[in-house]
């Protein structure tokens, strides 16, 4: 598990600089990050999990309510299949870390 995920359990509602500092620090003892902690960290950024990929826009990742979270390859430098695969990999990793398994990933 990366140092960033180890530190996520210590994040509350912090200012932007404090969030960045929390992710760049190294934990003395690695601790497992709970599903609840991951969900809360995203919720604090107004993102409700699980994430999913858009069926209409290649590489666009949406939250539970269909709001854009991010777009893979906004400059269109990759093949659509590559952008979609990257988006799916990220969605799978985030959803798994947050305790969602077997969720439908498409909008």
N, CA and C of each residue as an Amber inpcrd file, in Angstrom:
protein
   321
   0.8580000  -1.1710000   0.0000000   0.0000000   0.0000000   0.0000000
   0.9010000   1.2310000   0.0000000   0.5470000   2.2230000  -0.7780000
   1.3840000   3.4110000  -0.8900000   1.2980000   4.2600000   0.3680000
   2.2960000   5.1140000   0.5470000   2.3060000   6.0170000   1.6850000
   1.1030000   6.9370000   1.6860000   0.6320000   7.3160000   0.4860000
  -0.5290000   8.2010000   0.3900000  -1.7520000   7.5450000   1.0020000
  -1.9810000   6.2880000   0.6940000  -3.1490000   5.6030000   1.2420000
  -3.0000000   5.3380000   2.7300000  -1.7680000   5.1500000   3.1730000
  -1.5500000   4.9480000   4.6020000  -1.9120000   6.2090000   5.3820000
  -1.6930000   7.3610000   4.8070000  -1.9280000   8.6270000   5.4830000
  -3.3820000   9.0930000   5.3650000  -4.1600000   8.4960000   4.4910000
  -5.5180000   8.9760000   4.2420000  -6.3910000   8.8810000   5.4900000
  -6.0970000   7.9430000   6.3730000  -6.9120000   7.7980000   7.5770000
  -6.7960000   9.0080000   8.5000000  -5.7850000   9.8390000   8.3070000
  -5.5840000  11.0110000   9.1550000  -6.1950000  12.2650000   8.5640000
  -6.8110000  12.1550000   7.3990000  -7.3490000  13.3370000   6.7300000
  -8.7740000  13.5950000   7.1870000  -9.0260000  14.7570000   7.6210000
 -10.3730000  15.2050000   7.9710000 -10.7160000  16.2870000   6.9560000
 -11.4250000  17.2700000   7.3420000 -11.6930000  18.4030000   6.4540000
 -10.5490000  19.4040000   6.6170000  -9.5670000  19.2880000   5.7380000
  -8.3770000  20.1200000   5.8140000  -8.3340000  21.0980000   4.6490000
  -7.5480000  22.1350000   4.8040000  -7.2920000  23.0490000   3.6990000
  -6.4970000  22.2990000   2.6300000  -6.5120000  22.8140000   1.3930000
  -5.8550000  22.1450000   0.2750000  -4.3940000  21.8220000   0.5820000
  -3.6400000  22.7730000   1.1090000  -2.2320000  22.5340000   1.4250000
  -2.0690000  21.4250000   2.4490000  -2.9720000  21.3540000   3.4160000
  -2.8830000  20.3070000   4.4290000  -3.1610000  18.9350000   3.8300000
  -4.1080000  18.8550000   2.8590000  -4.3610000  17.5850000   2.1680000
  -3.1000000  17.1220000   1.4440000  -2.4660000  18.0320000   0.7350000
  -1.2520000  17.6820000  -0.0190000  -0.1690000  17.2140000   0.9290000
   0.0300000  17.9320000   2.0280000   1.0500000  17.5490000   2.9960000
   0.7500000  16.1900000   3.6290000  -0.5130000  15.8930000   3.8670000
  -0.8820000  14.6070000   4.4650000  -0.5360000  13.4590000   3.5330000
  -0.6920000  13.6670000   2.2220000  -0.4000000  12.5990000   1.2650000
   1.0870000  12.4430000   0.9920000   1.8830000  13.4810000   1.1950000
   3.3050000  13.3770000   0.9010000   4.1140000  12.8820000   2.0850000
   3.5380000  12.8780000   3.2710000   4.2340000  12.3940000   4.4620000
   4.3250000  10.8750000   4.4700000   5.1800000  10.3660000   5.3190000
   5.3360000   8.9180000   5.4370000   4.8970000   8.4850000   6.8290000
   4.0520000   7.4970000   6.8890000   3.5710000   6.9900000   8.1780000
   4.6820000   6.1940000   8.8550000   4.7750000   6.3230000  10.1700000
   5.7880000   5.5830000  10.9210000   5.5170000   4.0870000  10.8270000
   4.2800000   3.6850000  11.0350000   3.8860000   2.2840000  10.9140000
   2.7280000   2.2060000   9.9330000   2.8820000   1.4440000   8.8670000
   1.7730000   1.3180000   7.9290000   0.5360000   0.7400000   8.6140000
  -0.5800000   1.3880000   8.4090000  -1.8450000   0.9370000   8.9660000
  -2.8210000   0.6910000   7.8260000  -3.6300000  -0.3390000   7.9270000
  -4.6210000  -0.5500000   6.8820000  -5.6100000   0.6160000   6.8530000
  -6.0390000   0.9530000   5.6660000  -7.0080000   2.0310000   5.5050000
  -8.3890000   1.4030000   5.3720000  -9.3130000   1.8480000   6.1930000
 -10.6450000   1.2620000   6.1550000 -11.4180000   1.7720000   4.9490000
 -12.4000000   0.9840000   4.5440000 -13.2810000   1.3870000   3.4520000
 -13.9660000   2.7060000   3.7960000 -14.3580000   2.8210000   5.0360000
 -15.0550000   4.0340000   5.4860000 -14.1740000   5.2690000   5.3450000
 -12.8850000   5.1200000   5.6380000 -11.9470000   6.2360000   5.5240000
 -11.8200000   6.6890000   4.0810000 -11.7150000   5.7310000   3.1590000
 -11.6220000   6.0630000   1.7320000 -12.8880000   6.7910000   1.2960000
 -14.0320000   6.2500000   1.6550000 -15.3050000   6.8720000   1.2630000
 -15.4200000   8.2830000   1.8330000 -15.0290000   8.4520000   3.0840000
 -15.1140000   9.7670000   3.7190000 -14.1780000  10.7660000   3.0520000
 -12.9700000  10.3270000   2.7100000 -12.0100000  11.2180000   2.0530000
 -12.5640000  11.7240000   0.7220000 -13.1930000  10.8380000  -0.0440000
 -13.8000000  11.2690000  -1.3100000 -15.0180000  12.1490000  -1.0470000
 -15.8370000  11.7610000  -0.0810000 -17.0380000  12.5310000   0.2340000
 -16.6770000  13.9520000   0.6610000 -15.5730000  14.0950000   1.3870000
 -15.1150000  15.4160000   1.8050000 -14.7430000  16.3000000   0.6170000
 -14.4930000  15.6670000  -0.5300000 -14.1980000  16.4090000  -1.7520000
 -15.4300000  16.4830000  -2.6630000 -16.6040000  16.2080000  -2.0970000
 -17.8830000  16.2260000  -2.8290000 -17.9530000  15.1820000  -3.9330000
 -17.3330000  14.0360000  -3.6820000 -17.3990000  12.8970000  -4.6060000
 -17.9940000  11.7330000  -3.8340000 -19.1440000  11.2520000  -4.2930000
 -19.7720000  10.1100000  -3.6380000 -19.4890000   8.8470000  -4.4480000
 -18.9320000   7.8560000  -3.7730000 -18.5700000   6.5940000  -4.4190000
 -19.7680000   5.6620000  -4.4890000 -19.7770000   4.6830000  -5.3780000
 -18.6910000   4.2320000  -6.2320000 -18.5490000   5.0950000  -7.4820000
 -17.3280000   5.0410000  -8.0440000 -17.0710000   5.6850000  -9.3190000
 -17.5400000   4.7760000 -10.4450000 -17.7430000   5.3650000 -11.6200000
 -18.1040000   4.5910000 -12.8140000 -17.6550000   5.3560000 -14.0320000
 -17.5190000   4.6580000 -15.1460000 -17.1530000   5.3220000 -16.3890000
 -18.4190000   5.7010000 -17.1450000 -18.3210000   6.7880000 -17.8780000
 -19.4420000   7.2570000 -18.6830000 -19.6100000   6.3550000 -19.9080000
 -20.8440000   6.0940000 -20.2680000 -21.1080000   5.3190000 -21.4830000
 -21.0690000   6.1980000 -22.7200000 -21.1850000   7.5000000 -22.5390000
 -21.2680000   8.3970000 -23.6930000 -19.9890000   9.1620000 -23.9750000
 -19.1500000   9.3760000 -22.9760000 -17.9180000  10.1510000 -23.1460000
 -16.7150000   9.2980000 -22.7740000 -15.8640000   9.0190000 -23.7480000
 -14.6940000   8.1600000 -23.5380000 -13.7570000   8.7620000 -22.4960000
 -13.3980000   7.9680000 -21.5080000 -12.4160000   8.3660000 -20.5070000
 -12.9620000   9.2170000 -19.3780000 -14.2500000   9.5230000 -19.3940000
 -14.8350000  10.3530000 -18.3380000 -15.2630000   9.4460000 -17.1870000
 -14.8550000   9.8140000 -15.9830000 -15.2110000   9.0580000 -14.7820000
 -16.2090000   9.8910000 -13.9790000 -17.2770000   9.2350000 -13.5630000
 -18.3840000   9.8830000 -12.8640000 -18.5300000   9.3210000 -11.4580000
 -19.1390000  10.1000000 -10.5770000 -19.4340000   9.5940000  -9.2470000
 -20.8120000   8.9420000  -9.2360000 -21.2770000   8.5700000  -8.0550000
 -22.5590000   7.8770000  -7.9010000 -23.7230000   8.6490000  -8.5260000
 -23.6390000   9.9780000  -8.4910000 -24.7350000  10.8150000  -8.9800000
 -24.5640000  11.2400000 -10.4380000 -23.5220000  10.7620000 -11.0980000
 -23.2960000  11.1150000 -12.4910000 -22.5330000  12.4020000 -12.6970000
 -21.9360000  12.9430000 -11.6360000 -21.1300000  14.1620000 -11.7480000
 -19.7150000  13.7950000 -12.1890000 -19.1500000  14.5940000 -13.0960000
 -17.7800000  14.3660000 -13.5420000 -16.8130000  14.4420000 -12.3660000
 -15.8870000  13.4860000 -12.3110000 -14.8350000  13.5050000 -11.3110000
 -13.5170000  13.8420000 -12.0000000 -13.2160000  13.1480000 -13.0920000
 -12.0330000  13.4490000 -13.8950000 -12.1740000  12.8120000 -15.2700000
 -11.2940000  13.2380000 -16.1820000 -11.2720000  12.6990000 -17.5400000
  -9.8660000  12.2210000 -17.8450000  -9.7480000  11.0170000 -18.3450000
  -8.4780000  10.4680000 -18.7910000  -8.2380000  10.9600000 -20.2170000
  -7.0680000  11.4920000 -20.4710000  -6.6480000  11.9090000 -21.8160000
  -7.5210000  13.0170000 -22.3940000  -7.5850000  14.1290000 -21.6850000
  -8.3920000  15.2610000 -22.1530000  -7.8750000  15.8510000 -23.4640000
  -6.6100000  15.6210000 -23.7860000  -6.0370000  16.1560000 -25.0270000
  -6.1860000  15.2110000 -26.2130000  -6.8340000  14.0660000 -25.9780000
  -7.0990000  13.1060000 -27.0600000  -5.8220000  12.5990000 -27.7400000
  -4.7960000  12.3350000 -26.9460000  -3.5260000  11.8470000 -27.4850000
  -3.4420000  10.3220000 -27.5030000  -4.3780000   9.6610000 -26.8550000
  -4.4040000   8.1930000 -26.8040000  -5.5600000   7.6700000 -27.6250000
  -5.4570000   6.3960000 -27.9810000  -6.5900000   5.7330000 -28.6160000
  -7.7330000   5.6660000 -27.6100000  -8.9640000   5.6940000 -28.0910000
 -10.1250000   5.6210000 -27.1960000 -10.0660000   4.3930000 -26.3030000
  -9.6110000   3.2610000 -26.8620000  -9.5460000   2.0230000 -26.0880000
  -8.5620000   2.1480000 -24.9320000  -7.4500000   2.8570000 -25.1590000
  -6.4700000   3.0550000 -24.0910000  -7.0350000   3.9580000 -22.9910000
  -7.6610000   5.0430000 -23.3820000  -8.2490000   5.9620000 -22.3970000
  -9.3180000   5.2590000 -21.5750000 -10.1430000   4.4560000 -22.2350000
 -11.1870000   3.7190000 -21.5270000 -10.5790000   2.7080000 -20.5600000
  -9.5420000   1.9980000 -20.9990000  -8.8940000   1.0040000 -20.1360000
  -8.2840000   1.6760000 -18.8990000  -7.6200000   2.8060000 -19.0800000
  -7.0160000   3.5210000 -17.9520000  -8.1050000   3.9660000 -16.9750000
  -9.1900000   4.5210000 -17.5080000 -10.3000000   4.9570000 -16.6590000
 -10.8570000   3.7810000 -15.8610000 -11.0450000   2.6410000 -16.5220000
 -11.5690000   1.4530000 -15.8420000 -10.6180000   0.9500000 -14.7620000
  -9.3080000   0.9770000 -15.0340000  -8.3320000   0.5450000 -14.0270000
  -8.4430000   1.4180000 -12.7770000  -8.4960000   2.7280000 -12.9700000
  -8.5700000   3.6450000 -11.8330000  -9.8740000   3.4530000 -11.0670000
 -10.9730000   3.3400000 -11.7960000 -12.2860000   3.1330000 -11.1730000
 -12.2770000   1.8540000 -10.3480000 -11.7490000   0.7720000 -10.9170000
 -11.6810000  -0.5050000 -10.1970000 -10.8760000  -0.3790000  -8.9130000
  -9.7140000   0.2750000  -8.9840000  -8.8520000   0.4100000  -7.8110000
  -9.5170000   1.2380000  -6.7150000 -10.1010000   2.3670000  -7.0860000
 -10.7530000   3.2210000  -6.0900000 -11.9380000   2.5010000  -5.4690000
 -12.7760000   1.9090000  -6.3110000 -13.9670000   1.2270000  -5.7880000
 -13.5960000   0.0510000  -4.8890000 -12.5810000  -0.6960000  -5.2610000
 -12.1340000  -1.8180000  -4.4330000 -11.6120000  -1.3170000  -3.0900000
 -10.8130000  -0.2480000  -3.1160000 -10.2700000   0.3100000  -1.8760000
 -11.3790000   0.8300000  -0.9660000 -12.4980000   1.2480000  -1.5680000
 -13.6160000   1.7870000  -0.7980000 -14.6300000   0.7100000  -0.4060000
 -14.3420000  -0.5300000  -0.7650000 -15.2010000  -1.6280000  -0.3440000
 -16.3210000  -1.9800000  -1.3040000 -16.2680000  -1.4370000  -2.5010000
 -17.2610000  -1.7870000  -3.5080000 -16.6600000  -2.8550000  -4.4100000
 -17.2830000  -4.0060000  -4.4530000 -16.8200000  -5.0430000  -5.3740000
 -18.0240000  -5.5600000  -6.1240000 -17.8320000  -5.8640000  -7.3820000
 -18.9320000  -6.3660000  -8.1940000 -19.9120000  -5.2920000  -8.5990000
 -19.5390000  -4.0060000  -8.4160000 -20.4160000  -2.9040000  -8.8260000
 -20.3880000  -2.7780000 -10.3370000 -21.4990000  -2.3610000 -10.9160000
 -21.5330000  -2.0730000 -12.3350000 -20.7760000  -0.7720000 -12.5510000
 -19.7830000  -0.7680000 -13.4450000 -18.9090000   0.3850000 -13.5940000
 -19.3590000   1.3430000 -14.6760000 -20.2560000   0.9440000 -15.5360000
 -20.7020000   1.8310000 -16.6100000 -21.9310000   2.6000000 -16.1740000
 -22.0840000   3.8110000 -16.7430000 -23.2400000   4.6520000 -16.4190000
 -24.5220000   4.0330000 -16.9350000
